[in-house]
PDB file of C-alpha atoms in Angstrom:
ATOM      1  CA  MET A   1     123.845  84.114 130.611  1.00 35.00           C
ATOM      2  CA  PHE A   2     125.847  86.774 128.808  1.00 32.00           C
ATOM      3  CA  VAL A   3     127.306  89.317 131.218  1.00 35.00           C
ATOM      4  CA  PRO A   4     129.759  91.677 129.518  1.00 37.00           C
ATOM      5  CA  PHE A   5     132.526  93.115 131.724  1.00 38.00           C
ATOM      6  CA  ILE A   6     131.639  91.051 134.793  1.00 38.00           C
ATOM      7  CA  THR A   7     132.000  87.289 134.783  1.00 36.00           C
ATOM      8  CA  ALA A   8     130.632  86.498 138.230  1.00 40.00           C
ATOM      9  CA  LYS A   9     127.283  87.642 139.554  1.00 41.00           C
ATOM     10  CA  ARG A  10     127.338  89.250 142.974  1.00 45.00           C
ATOM     11  CA  LEU A  11     124.261  90.506 144.786  1.00 41.00           C
ATOM     12  CA  TYR A  12     125.181  92.681 147.724  1.00 42.00           C
ATOM     13  CA  PRO A  13     123.254  92.297 150.985  1.00 41.00           C
ATOM     14  CA  ARG A  14     121.192  95.315 151.867  1.00 44.00           C
ATOM     15  CA  LYS A  15     121.859  96.735 155.333  1.00 42.00           C
ATOM     16  CA  GLY A  16     119.040  97.455 157.745  1.00 38.00           C
ATOM     17  CA  GLY A  17     115.973  95.757 159.114  1.00 34.00           C
ATOM     18  CA  GLY A  18     113.243  94.026 157.182  1.00 33.00           C
ATOM     19  CA  GLY A  19     112.185  90.813 155.590  1.00 34.00           C
ATOM     20  CA  ARG A  20     114.330  88.254 153.811  1.00 32.00           C
ATOM     21  CA  GLY A  21     114.138  87.642 150.094  1.00 33.00           C
ATOM     22  CA  LYS A  22     115.763  85.059 147.837  1.00 33.00           C
ATOM     23  CA  GLY A  23     116.804  85.585 144.239  1.00 33.00           C
ATOM     24  CA  SER A  24     115.941  82.835 141.832  1.00 33.00           C
ATOM     25  CA  SER A  25     116.297  81.887 138.213  1.00 32.00           C
ATOM     26  CA  SER A  26     112.570  82.059 137.719  1.00 32.00           C
ATOM     27  CA  GLY A  27     112.733  85.777 137.057  1.00 33.00           C
ATOM     28  CA  SER A  28     109.800  86.429 139.387  1.00 35.00           C
ATOM     29  CA  SER A  29     109.586  89.379 141.653  1.00 34.00           C
ATOM     30  CA  SER A  30     107.376  90.028 144.671  1.00 34.00           C
ATOM     31  CA  SER A  31     107.151  92.531 147.434  1.00 33.00           C
ATOM     32  CA  SER A  32     105.243  92.801 150.692  1.00 32.00           C
ATOM     33  CA  SER A  33     105.372  95.432 153.370  1.00 32.00           C
ATOM     34  CA  SER A  34     104.322  95.771 156.962  1.00 32.00           C
ATOM     35  CA  GLY A  35     104.111  98.628 159.372  1.00 31.00           C
ATOM     36  CA  SER A  36     103.054 102.134 158.519  1.00 31.00           C
ATOM     37  CA  SER A  37     104.023 103.915 155.354  1.00 32.00           C
ATOM     38  CA  GLY A  38     103.947 107.532 154.345  1.00 33.00           C
ATOM     39  CA  SER A  39     104.098 108.956 150.882  1.00 34.00           C
ATOM     40  CA  SER A  40     104.531 112.279 149.207  1.00 34.00           C
ATOM     41  CA  SER A  41     104.418 113.681 145.718  1.00 37.00           C
ATOM     42  CA  SER A  42     107.768 114.315 144.138  1.00 37.00           C
ATOM     43  CA  SER A  43     108.705 117.773 142.969  1.00 36.00           C
ATOM     44  CA  SER A  44     111.627 119.775 141.671  1.00 33.00           C
ATOM     45  CA  SER A  45     112.550 120.669 145.254  1.00 36.00           C
ATOM     46  CA  GLY A  46     114.433 117.422 145.515  1.00 37.00           C
ATOM     47  CA  LYS A  47     112.237 115.727 148.098  1.00 39.00           C
ATOM     48  CA  SER A  48     110.760 112.294 147.841  1.00 36.00           C
ATOM     49  CA  GLY A  49     108.321 110.515 150.049  1.00 34.00           C
ATOM     50  CA  SER A  50     109.671 107.738 152.201  1.00 33.00           C
ATOM     51  CA  SER A  51     108.508 105.233 154.723  1.00 31.00           C
ATOM     52  CA  SER A  52     109.950 102.524 156.842  1.00 30.00           C
ATOM     53  CA  GLY A  53     108.750  98.978 156.748  1.00 30.00           C
ATOM     54  CA  SER A  54     109.878  95.539 155.718  1.00 30.00           C
ATOM     55  CA  SER A  55     109.865  93.972 152.333  1.00 31.00           C
ATOM     56  CA  SER A  56     110.862  90.794 150.665  1.00 31.00           C
ATOM     57  CA  GLY A  57     111.378  90.157 147.010  1.00 31.00           C
ATOM     58  CA  SER A  58     113.384  88.472 144.338  1.00 32.00           C
ATOM     59  CA  SER A  59     115.008  89.570 141.142  1.00 34.00           C
ATOM     60  CA  SER A  60     116.408  87.672 138.216  1.00 35.00           C
ATOM     61  CA  SER A  61     118.566  90.573 137.149  1.00 38.00           C
ATOM     62  CA  SER A  62     122.321  90.368 136.982  1.00 39.00           C
ATOM     63  CA  GLY A  63     125.300  92.011 135.393  1.00 40.00           C
ATOM     64  CA  PHE A  64     125.509  94.130 132.259  1.00 52.00           C
ATOM     65  CA  GLY A  65     123.586  92.812 129.293  1.00 42.00           C
ATOM     66  CA  PHE A  66     121.210  91.127 131.761  1.00 34.00           C
ATOM     67  CA  GLY A  67     119.709  87.773 131.365  1.00 31.00           C
ATOM     68  CA  SER A  68     118.233  85.484 133.977  1.00 30.00           C
ATOM     69  CA  SER A  69     120.268  84.636 137.011  1.00 31.00           C
ATOM     70  CA  SER A  70     121.063  81.081 138.007  1.00 28.00           C
ATOM     71  CA  SER A  71     122.427  81.976 141.421  1.00 29.00           C
ATOM     72  CA  SER A  72     120.506  83.056 144.489  1.00 28.00           C
ATOM     73  CA  SER A  73     121.154  85.535 147.242  1.00 31.00           C
ATOM     74  CA  SER A  74     119.435  86.625 150.422  1.00 31.00           C
ATOM     75  CA  ARG A  75     119.099  90.233 151.465  1.00 43.00           C
ATOM     76  CA  LYS A  76     117.414  92.442 154.006  1.00 38.00           C
ATOM     77  CA  SER A  77     115.814  95.656 152.915  1.00 50.00           C
ATOM     78  CA  SER A  78     113.583  98.534 153.880  1.00 60.00           C
ATOM     79  CA  SER A  79     110.964  99.521 151.343  1.00 63.00           C
ATOM     80  CA  ARG A  80     110.029 103.143 150.686  1.00 66.00           C
ATOM     81  CA  LYS A  81     106.875 104.285 148.961  1.00 69.00           C
ATOM     82  CA  SER A  82     106.358 107.496 147.013  1.00 67.00           C
ATOM     83  CA  THR A  83     103.352 108.911 145.210  1.00 67.00           C
ATOM     84  CA  VAL A  84     104.201 109.733 141.613  1.00 63.00           C
ATOM     85  CA  SER A  85     101.838 112.192 139.967  1.00 53.00           C
ATOM     86  CA  ASN A  86     101.592 113.852 136.591  1.00 45.00           C
ATOM     87  CA  SER A  87      98.848 115.482 134.519  1.00 45.00           C
ATOM     88  CA  GLY A  88      96.033 113.920 136.515  1.00 56.00           C
ATOM     89  CA  ARG A  89      97.652 110.504 136.983  1.00 60.00           C
ATOM     90  CA  SER A  90      98.523 109.385 140.468  1.00 69.00           C
ATOM     91  CA  ARG A  91     100.249 106.119 141.306  1.00 70.00           C
ATOM     92  CA  GLN A  92     102.314 104.758 144.175  1.00 74.00           C
ATOM     93  CA  SER A  93     105.843 103.481 143.573  1.00 76.00           C
ATOM     94  CA  SER A  94     107.849 101.167 145.819  1.00 78.00           C
ATOM     95  CA  SER A  95     111.549 100.483 146.066  1.00 82.00           C
ATOM     96  CA  TYR A  96     112.182  96.722 145.967  1.00 89.00           C
ATOM     97  CA  GLY A  97     108.597  96.262 144.735  1.00 86.00           C
ATOM     98  CA  GLY A  98     107.679  93.826 141.988  1.00 90.00           C
ATOM     99  CA  GLY A  99     105.821  96.298 139.766  1.00 88.00           C
ATOM    100  CA  GLY A 100     103.270  94.927 137.359  1.00 85.00           C
ATOM    101  CA  GLY A 101      99.593  95.623 137.529  1.00 68.00           C
ATOM    102  CA  ARG A 102      96.987  95.830 134.816  1.00 75.00           C
ATOM    103  CA  MET A 103      98.010  97.549 131.605  1.00 86.00           C
ATOM    104  CA  SER A 104      95.725 100.397 130.629  1.00 87.00           C
ATOM    105  CA  THR A 105      95.322 102.959 127.861  1.00 90.00           C
ATOM    106  CA  ILE A 106      95.834 106.651 128.531  1.00 89.00           C
ATOM    107  CA  PRO A 107      92.428 108.226 127.922  1.00 89.00           C
ATOM    108  CA  ALA A 108      91.552 111.092 125.627  1.00 90.00           C
ATOM    109  CA  GLY A 109      92.384 114.533 126.957  1.00 88.00           C
ATOM    110  CA  GLN A 110      95.527 113.367 128.761  1.00 87.00           C
ATOM    111  CA  PRO A 111      99.132 113.738 127.554  1.00 88.00           C
ATOM    112  CA  PHE A 112     100.037 110.857 125.231  1.00 91.00           C
ATOM    113  CA  ALA A 113      96.423 109.752 124.918  1.00 91.00           C
ATOM    114  CA  GLY A 114      96.015 106.330 123.380  1.00 93.00           C
ATOM    115  CA  ARG A 115      99.366 104.978 124.499  1.00 94.00           C
ATOM    116  CA  LEU A 116      99.634 101.998 126.822  1.00 93.00           C
ATOM    117  CA  VAL A 117     100.862 102.457 130.373  1.00 90.00           C
ATOM    118  CA  GLY A 118     101.770  99.946 133.084  1.00 90.00           C
ATOM    119  CA  GLY A 119     102.406  96.218 133.237  1.00 92.00           C
ATOM    120  CA  GLY A 120     106.227  96.282 133.551  1.00 93.00           C
ATOM    121  CA  THR A 121     107.697  94.015 136.233  1.00 94.00           C
ATOM    122  CA  ARG A 122     110.978  93.820 138.143  1.00 94.00           C
ATOM    123  CA  ASN A 123     112.493  91.114 135.963  1.00 93.00           C
ATOM    124  CA  GLN A 124     111.901  93.194 132.795  1.00 95.00           C
ATOM    125  CA  ILE A 125     113.665  96.415 133.734  1.00 94.00           C
ATOM    126  CA  PHE A 126     117.115  95.856 132.246  1.00 97.00           C
ATOM    127  CA  GLY A 127     118.108  97.204 128.874  1.00 96.00           C
ATOM    128  CA  THR A 128     121.544  97.705 127.321  1.00 96.00           C
ATOM    129  CA  ARG A 129     123.755 100.727 126.596  1.00 96.00           C
ATOM    130  CA  THR A 130     121.326 101.798 123.867  1.00 95.00           C
ATOM    131  CA  TYR A 131     118.822 104.586 124.487  1.00 94.00           C
ATOM    132  CA  GLY A 132     115.444 103.008 123.848  1.00 94.00           C
ATOM    133  CA  SER A 133     116.340  99.652 125.385  1.00 95.00           C
ATOM    134  CA  GLY A 134     114.605  98.156 128.407  1.00 95.00           C
ATOM    135  CA  TYR A 135     111.125  98.178 126.861  1.00 96.00           C
ATOM    136  CA  PRO A 136     109.579  94.726 127.355  1.00 94.00           C
ATOM    137  CA  GLY A 137     109.055  93.084 123.982  1.00 92.00           C
ATOM    138  CA  ILE A 138     110.297  96.084 121.970  1.00 93.00           C
ATOM    139  CA  ALA A 139     113.590  96.143 120.081  1.00 90.00           C
ATOM    140  CA  GLY A 140     115.377  99.018 118.388  1.00 91.00           C
ATOM    141  CA  ARG A 141     116.726 102.282 119.674  1.00 91.00           C
ATOM    142  CA  GLY A 142     114.904 105.528 120.255  1.00 92.00           C
ATOM    143  CA  VAL A 143     111.831 106.297 122.351  1.00 93.00           C
ATOM    144  CA  ALA A 144     109.584 108.292 120.016  1.00 92.00           C
ATOM    145  CA  GLY A 145     105.922 107.322 120.093  1.00 92.00           C
ATOM    146  CA  ARG A 146     106.315 104.538 122.634  1.00 94.00           C
ATOM    147  CA  GLY A 147     104.156 103.648 125.595  1.00 94.00           C
ATOM    148  CA  PHE A 148     105.116 103.623 129.262  1.00 94.00           C
ATOM    149  CA  PRO A 149     105.379 100.041 130.564  1.00 94.00           C
ATOM    150  CA  PHE A 150     106.845 101.304 133.836  1.00 93.00           C
ATOM    151  CA  TYR A 151     104.810 104.531 133.933  1.00 91.00           C
ATOM    152  CA  PHE A 152     107.933 106.741 134.069  1.00 93.00           C
ATOM    153  CA  TRP A 153     108.928 108.693 130.971  1.00 94.00           C
ATOM    154  CA  PRO A 154     112.281 108.045 129.267  1.00 95.00           C
ATOM    155  CA  ILE A 155     115.317 110.172 130.108  1.00 94.00           C
ATOM    156  CA  ALA A 156     115.424 113.599 128.477  1.00 90.00           C
ATOM    157  CA  TRP A 157     119.083 114.174 127.598  1.00 87.00           C
ATOM    158  CA  GLY A 158     118.505 117.841 126.889  1.00 71.00           C
ATOM    159  CA  GLY A 159     120.779 119.733 124.511  1.00 60.00           C
ATOM    160  CA  PHE A 160     122.724 116.754 123.164  1.00 55.00           C
ATOM    161  CA  ALA A 161     123.008 117.335 119.427  1.00 49.00           C
ATOM    162  CA  GLY A 162     124.998 114.263 118.441  1.00 51.00           C
ATOM    163  CA  ALA A 163     127.113 113.842 115.344  1.00 50.00           C
ATOM    164  CA  GLY A 164     124.870 113.704 112.316  1.00 52.00           C
ATOM    165  CA  SER A 165     121.474 112.164 111.712  1.00 54.00           C
ATOM    166  CA  ALA A 166     122.450 108.832 113.281  1.00 59.00           C
ATOM    167  CA  ALA A 167     122.191 110.420 116.732  1.00 68.00           C
ATOM    168  CA  LEU A 168     118.735 111.954 116.275  1.00 74.00           C
ATOM    169  CA  PHE A 169     117.249 109.020 118.182  1.00 82.00           C
ATOM    170  CA  LEU A 170     118.698 110.578 121.350  1.00 82.00           C
ATOM    171  CA  ARG A 171     116.332 113.515 121.090  1.00 73.00           C
ATOM    172  CA  GLY A 172     113.361 113.109 123.381  1.00 67.00           C
ATOM    173  CA  ASP A 173     111.570 116.302 122.366  1.00 77.00           C
ATOM    174  CA  GLU A 174     108.102 114.938 122.982  1.00 87.00           C
ATOM    175  CA  TYR A 175     108.897 114.387 126.686  1.00 90.00           C
ATOM    176  CA  GLY A 176     110.096 117.923 127.356  1.00 88.00           C
ATOM    177  CA  ALA A 177     113.369 119.271 128.745  1.00 88.00           C
ATOM    178  CA  PRO A 178     115.256 117.665 131.669  1.00 90.00           C
ATOM    179  CA  ASN A 179     113.835 120.286 134.041  1.00 90.00           C
ATOM    180  CA  ASN A 180     110.247 119.516 133.026  1.00 88.00           C
ATOM    181  CA  ASP A 181     108.605 119.094 136.442  1.00 85.00           C
ATOM    182  CA  THR A 182     105.419 117.628 134.964  1.00 86.00           C
ATOM    183  CA  ARG A 183     107.086 114.288 134.232  1.00 89.00           C
ATOM    184  CA  PRO A 184     106.230 111.403 136.578  1.00 90.00           C
ATOM    185  CA  GLY A 185     108.708 111.469 139.451  1.00 90.00           C
ATOM    186  CA  GLY A 186     109.685 115.082 138.808  1.00 91.00           C
ATOM    187  CA  PRO A 187     112.479 116.656 136.722  1.00 93.00           C
ATOM    188  CA  MET A 188     115.658 114.794 135.795  1.00 94.00           C
ATOM    189  CA  TYR A 189     118.300 114.497 138.537  1.00 95.00           C
ATOM    190  CA  THR A 190     121.713 112.875 138.833  1.00 96.00           C
ATOM    191  CA  ALA A 191     124.065 111.789 141.628  1.00 96.00           C
ATOM    192  CA  ALA A 192     127.754 110.824 141.539  1.00 96.00           C
ATOM    193  CA  PHE A 193     129.507 107.840 143.136  1.00 98.00           C
ATOM    194  CA  ASN A 194     133.288 108.193 143.358  1.00 97.00           C
ATOM    195  CA  SER A 195     135.300 104.991 143.526  1.00 98.00           C
ATOM    196  CA  ASN A 196     137.553 104.739 146.569  1.00 96.00           C
ATOM    197  CA  THR A 197     140.092 102.601 144.687  1.00 96.00           C
ATOM    198  CA  THR A 198     140.290 104.290 141.268  1.00 97.00           C
ATOM    199  CA  SER A 199     139.489 107.678 139.747  1.00 96.00           C
ATOM    200  CA  ASP A 200     136.221 106.357 138.307  1.00 98.00           C
ATOM    201  CA  VAL A 201     133.058 108.400 138.790  1.00 97.00           C
ATOM    202  CA  PHE A 202     129.760 106.609 138.192  1.00 98.00           C
ATOM    203  CA  ARG A 203     126.489 108.534 138.026  1.00 97.00           C
ATOM    204  CA  ILE A 204     122.839 107.616 138.115  1.00 98.00           C
ATOM    205  CA  VAL A 205     120.373 109.548 135.968  1.00 97.00           C
ATOM    206  CA  ALA A 206     116.603 109.465 136.419  1.00 97.00           C
ATOM    207  CA  ASP A 207     113.677 111.481 137.703  1.00 95.00           C
ATOM    208  CA  ASN A 208     113.840 113.241 141.080  1.00 93.00           C
ATOM    209  CA  THR A 209     111.954 110.546 143.014  1.00 92.00           C
ATOM    210  CA  THR A 210     113.983 107.675 141.581  1.00 95.00           C
ATOM    211  CA  VAL A 211     117.363 109.329 142.184  1.00 97.00           C
ATOM    212  CA  TYR A 212     116.612 110.177 145.814  1.00 95.00           C
ATOM    213  CA  ASN A 213     115.404 106.652 146.508  1.00 94.00           C
ATOM    214  CA  LEU A 214     118.357 105.035 144.745  1.00 96.00           C
ATOM    215  CA  VAL A 215     120.906 107.198 146.568  1.00 97.00           C
ATOM    216  CA  ALA A 216     119.604 105.779 149.846  1.00 95.00           C
ATOM    217  CA  ASP A 217     119.704 102.178 148.613  1.00 95.00           C
ATOM    218  CA  LEU A 218     123.058 102.461 146.868  1.00 97.00           C
ATOM    219  CA  SER A 219     124.572 104.104 149.936  1.00 96.00           C
ATOM    220  CA  ALA A 220     123.276 101.285 152.121  1.00 95.00           C
ATOM    221  CA  ASN A 221     124.634  98.554 149.856  1.00 94.00           C
ATOM    222  CA  CYS A 222     127.763  99.985 148.288  1.00 97.00           C
ATOM    223  CA  SER A 223     129.154 102.653 150.654  1.00 96.00           C
ATOM    224  CA  SER A 224     132.281 100.598 151.375  1.00 96.00           C
ATOM    225  CA  ARG A 225     133.205 100.938 147.695  1.00 97.00           C
ATOM    226  CA  PHE A 226     132.805 104.676 147.139  1.00 97.00           C
ATOM    227  CA  SER A 227     133.992 107.823 148.922  1.00 96.00           C
ATOM    228  CA  GLY A 228     132.056 110.888 149.945  1.00 94.00           C
ATOM    229  CA  THR A 229     128.326 111.409 150.122  1.00 94.00           C
ATOM    230  CA  PRO A 230     126.339 111.260 146.858  1.00 96.00           C
ATOM    231  CA  THR A 231     124.232 114.394 146.490  1.00 95.00           C
ATOM    232  CA  PRO A 232     121.357 114.534 143.985  1.00 96.00           C
ATOM    233  CA  VAL A 233     121.434 117.595 141.725  1.00 94.00           C
ATOM    234  CA  PRO A 234     119.338 118.653 138.715  1.00 93.00           C
ATOM    235  CA  LEU A 235     120.619 117.058 135.523  1.00 90.00           C
ATOM    236  CA  ASN A 236     121.015 120.346 133.679  1.00 80.00           C
ATOM    237  CA  SER A 237     122.660 122.282 136.520  1.00 73.00           C
ATOM    238  CA  SER A 238     126.311 121.370 135.961  1.00 67.00           C
ATOM    239  CA  ALA A 239     128.894 121.245 133.196  1.00 71.00           C
ATOM    240  CA  THR A 240     129.845 117.788 134.504  1.00 80.00           C
ATOM    241  CA  ALA A 241     126.363 116.400 133.888  1.00 88.00           C
ATOM    242  CA  PRO A 242     126.468 112.896 132.371  1.00 92.00           C
ATOM    243  CA  GLN A 243     126.004 112.514 128.621  1.00 90.00           C
ATOM    244  CA  PRO A 244     124.348 109.709 126.616  1.00 92.00           C
ATOM    245  CA  GLU A 245     127.662 108.466 125.225  1.00 93.00           C
ATOM    246  CA  GLN A 246     128.710 107.732 128.833  1.00 95.00           C
ATOM    247  CA  ALA A 247     125.793 105.379 129.520  1.00 96.00           C
ATOM    248  CA  LEU A 248     126.757 101.912 130.725  1.00 98.00           C
ATOM    249  CA  GLN A 249     123.233 100.631 131.224  1.00 98.00           C
ATOM    250  CA  TYR A 250     119.632 101.721 130.765  1.00 97.00           C
ATOM    251  CA  TYR A 251     116.834 100.548 133.033  1.00 98.00           C
ATOM    252  CA  ARG A 252     113.051 100.626 133.209  1.00 97.00           C
ATOM    253  CA  ALA A 253     112.277 101.500 129.584  1.00 97.00           C
ATOM    254  CA  SER A 254     115.225 103.926 129.397  1.00 97.00           C
ATOM    255  CA  SER A 255     113.829 106.063 132.213  1.00 96.00           C
ATOM    256  CA  ALA A 256     117.020 105.595 134.269  1.00 98.00           C
ATOM    257  CA  SER A 257     120.684 105.054 133.482  1.00 98.00           C
ATOM    258  CA  LEU A 258     124.068 104.320 135.057  1.00 98.00           C
ATOM    259  CA  THR A 259     126.937 106.270 133.463  1.00 97.00           C
ATOM    260  CA  LEU A 260     130.726 106.440 133.743  1.00 98.00           C
ATOM    261  CA  ASP A 261     132.644 109.706 133.449  1.00 96.00           C
ATOM    262  CA  GLY A 262     135.161 109.622 130.622  1.00 95.00           C
ATOM    263  CA  TYR A 263     133.544 106.726 128.802  1.00 97.00           C
ATOM    264  CA  ASN A 264     132.802 107.563 125.171  1.00 94.00           C
ATOM    265  CA  ASN A 265     130.572 105.055 123.429  1.00 95.00           C
ATOM    266  CA  THR A 266     130.880 106.158 119.816  1.00 93.00           C
ATOM    267  CA  ALA A 267     128.039 103.808 118.819  1.00 93.00           C
ATOM    268  CA  VAL A 268     125.507 106.446 119.885  1.00 91.00           C
ATOM    269  CA  SER A 269     126.538 108.582 116.896  1.00 87.00           C
ATOM    270  CA  GLU A 270     126.724 105.731 114.416  1.00 89.00           C
ATOM    271  CA  PRO A 271     124.033 103.755 112.570  1.00 89.00           C
ATOM    272  CA  GLU A 272     121.990 101.338 114.632  1.00 90.00           C
ATOM    273  CA  GLY A 273     123.767  98.044 115.188  1.00 90.00           C
ATOM    274  CA  ALA A 274     127.235  99.551 115.608  1.00 93.00           C
ATOM    275  CA  SER A 275     129.331  97.853 118.270  1.00 95.00           C
ATOM    276  CA  ASP A 276     129.597  99.549 121.655  1.00 96.00           C
ATOM    277  CA  THR A 277     132.988 100.939 122.614  1.00 96.00           C
ATOM    278  CA  SER A 278     134.846  98.836 125.175  1.00 95.00           C
ATOM    279  CA  LEU A 279     135.112 100.147 128.716  1.00 95.00           C
ATOM    280  CA  PRO A 280     138.366 101.799 129.804  1.00 93.00           C
ATOM    281  CA  SER A 281     140.915  99.395 131.238  1.00 93.00           C
ATOM    282  CA  GLY A 282     141.114  99.213 135.011  1.00 95.00           C
ATOM    283  CA  VAL A 283     137.531 100.339 135.619  1.00 97.00           C
ATOM    284  CA  ASP A 284     136.322  99.646 139.164  1.00 97.00           C
ATOM    285  CA  ALA A 285     134.270  96.563 138.317  1.00 97.00           C
ATOM    286  CA  GLY A 286     133.419  95.939 141.975  1.00 97.00           C
ATOM    287  CA  LEU A 287     131.695  99.289 142.459  1.00 97.00           C
ATOM    288  CA  MET A 288     130.130  99.128 138.994  1.00 97.00           C
ATOM    289  CA  ASP A 289     128.654  95.715 139.755  1.00 97.00           C
ATOM    290  CA  CYS A 290     127.377  96.735 143.185  1.00 97.00           C
ATOM    291  CA  LEU A 291     125.666  99.833 141.815  1.00 98.00           C
ATOM    292  CA  ASN A 292     124.161  97.904 138.936  1.00 97.00           C
ATOM    293  CA  GLN A 293     122.897  94.976 141.016  1.00 96.00           C
ATOM    294  CA  THR A 294     121.366  97.278 143.617  1.00 96.00           C
ATOM    295  CA  ILE A 295     119.619  99.366 140.960  1.00 97.00           C
ATOM    296  CA  GLY A 296     118.199  96.126 139.572  1.00 95.00           C
ATOM    297  CA  LEU A 297     116.815  95.145 142.955  1.00 94.00           C
ATOM    298  CA  ALA A 298     115.716  98.527 144.267  1.00 94.00           C
ATOM    299  CA  ILE A 299     114.789 100.965 141.509  1.00 95.00           C
ATOM    300  CA  PRO A 300     111.242 102.162 142.290  1.00 93.00           C
ATOM    301  CA  LEU A 301     108.463 100.509 140.319  1.00 92.00           C
ATOM    302  CA  ILE A 302     104.796 101.398 140.236  1.00 86.00           C
ATOM    303  CA  ASP A 303     102.767  99.100 142.454  1.00 80.00           C
ATOM    304  CA  GLY A 304     100.453  96.622 140.793  1.00 73.00           C
ATOM    305  CA  ALA A 305      97.231  98.625 140.762  1.00 48.00           C
ATOM    306  CA  PRO A 306      95.135 100.343 138.065  1.00 45.00           C
ATOM    307  CA  ALA A 307      95.894 103.982 137.289  1.00 44.00           C
ATOM    308  CA  SER A 308      93.619 106.710 138.607  1.00 44.00           C
ATOM    309  CA  TRP A 309      92.816 109.443 136.151  1.00 41.00           C
ATOM    310  CA  ALA A 310      91.742 112.982 136.987  1.00 38.00           C
ATOM    311  CA  LYS A 311      90.420 115.799 134.840  1.00 38.00           C
ATOM    312  CA  PRO A 312      93.396 117.279 132.981  1.00 35.00           C
ATOM    313  CA  ASN A 313      94.647 120.781 133.549  1.00 35.00           C
ATOM    314  CA  VAL A 314      95.381 121.849 129.991  1.00 30.00           C
ATOM    315  CA  GLY A 315      97.665 124.858 129.974  1.00 33.00           C
ATOM    316  CA  VAL A 316     100.270 125.853 127.429  1.00 31.00           C
ATOM    317  CA  LEU A 317     102.374 122.775 128.164  1.00 32.00           C
ATOM    318  CA  GLY A 318      99.308 120.537 128.063  1.00 34.00           C
ATOM    319  CA  ILE A 319      98.363 121.855 124.645  1.00 31.00           C
ATOM    320  CA  PHE A 320     101.909 121.130 123.470  1.00 31.00           C
ATOM    321  CA  TRP A 321     101.612 117.476 124.551  1.00 32.00           C
ATOM    322  CA  ILE A 322      98.263 117.112 122.822  1.00 31.00           C
ATOM    323  CA  LEU A 323      99.676 118.549 119.600  1.00 35.00           C
ATOM    324  CA  VAL A 324     102.562 116.089 119.815  1.00 34.00           C
ATOM    325  CA  CYS A 325     100.155 113.209 120.264  1.00 38.00           C
ATOM    326  CA  VAL A 326      98.100 114.314 117.255  1.00 36.00           C
ATOM    327  CA  PHE A 327     100.825 115.332 114.830  1.00 40.00           C
ATOM    328  CA  GLY A 328     103.808 113.311 116.039  1.00 42.00           C
ATOM    329  CA  ARG A 329     107.277 114.578 116.865  1.00 39.00           C
ATOM    330  CA  PHE A 330     108.219 118.138 115.899  1.00 32.00           C
TER     331      PHE A 330
END
């Protein structure tokens, strides 16, 4: 297994009550829950549904570059469920869930009609430092015209212009701006994790629902390695917002990312295939690994069930999506 930066795989035990799961090299992932669960739709207000219960699962994910894991680890976890809705689609996501479910085609009259949605599982979520990675069975950078194997839309980096035409793949125009609250999981949010041993600042970037869920899980697993309390904020609300050249890892079809302040991966502005810039010396590998491993285990995935489709509400934004689907990217 190739694991750049980190030579030994470490899965950190999750604090709290719940079932016991074992990682394995099989790359399988499962989840079960007991007790009562509540759910809520995500929104730009920064709230996500949560519930208490027990779950067990396994993940083959490890390290940066991600292949299968040959070591095993036990953990205890609490699973939270949230209802993720957008443009007539309503699905339930679970932290520590296995994902999967039947793949379906988005029907006519809905945004991105004709594209495939669903089917992505826990052991398929890891990509690389390249925007457009993490799509099961799909190689190459960029996200234009692609389906949604994990239901969530790819990150919208906003006003990043890049350096020349080589960086145009970072534009996600067809998925709207970062504050687009019609995306599954809500608008883009971010949260910072400050190392308590170095000056490193790691950030997670994803939709509202995912960020709020991950902050809880990362705090439970990695709090001994960072200082302060991570606070989710809208992606486009601060001058210190993470940028695509700072991405260390993409997850779940590039719908989430872990970044490092000060890192400048020049490959994002160069032709495809350019080598990634090495990480700064002295980076807090312990915190980086803990954050990464926990994201791999806990990032919310849509439960294995068919999508439910409702009559679309086609307003100005809806018409824009339909035009994109018909004529391609603007």
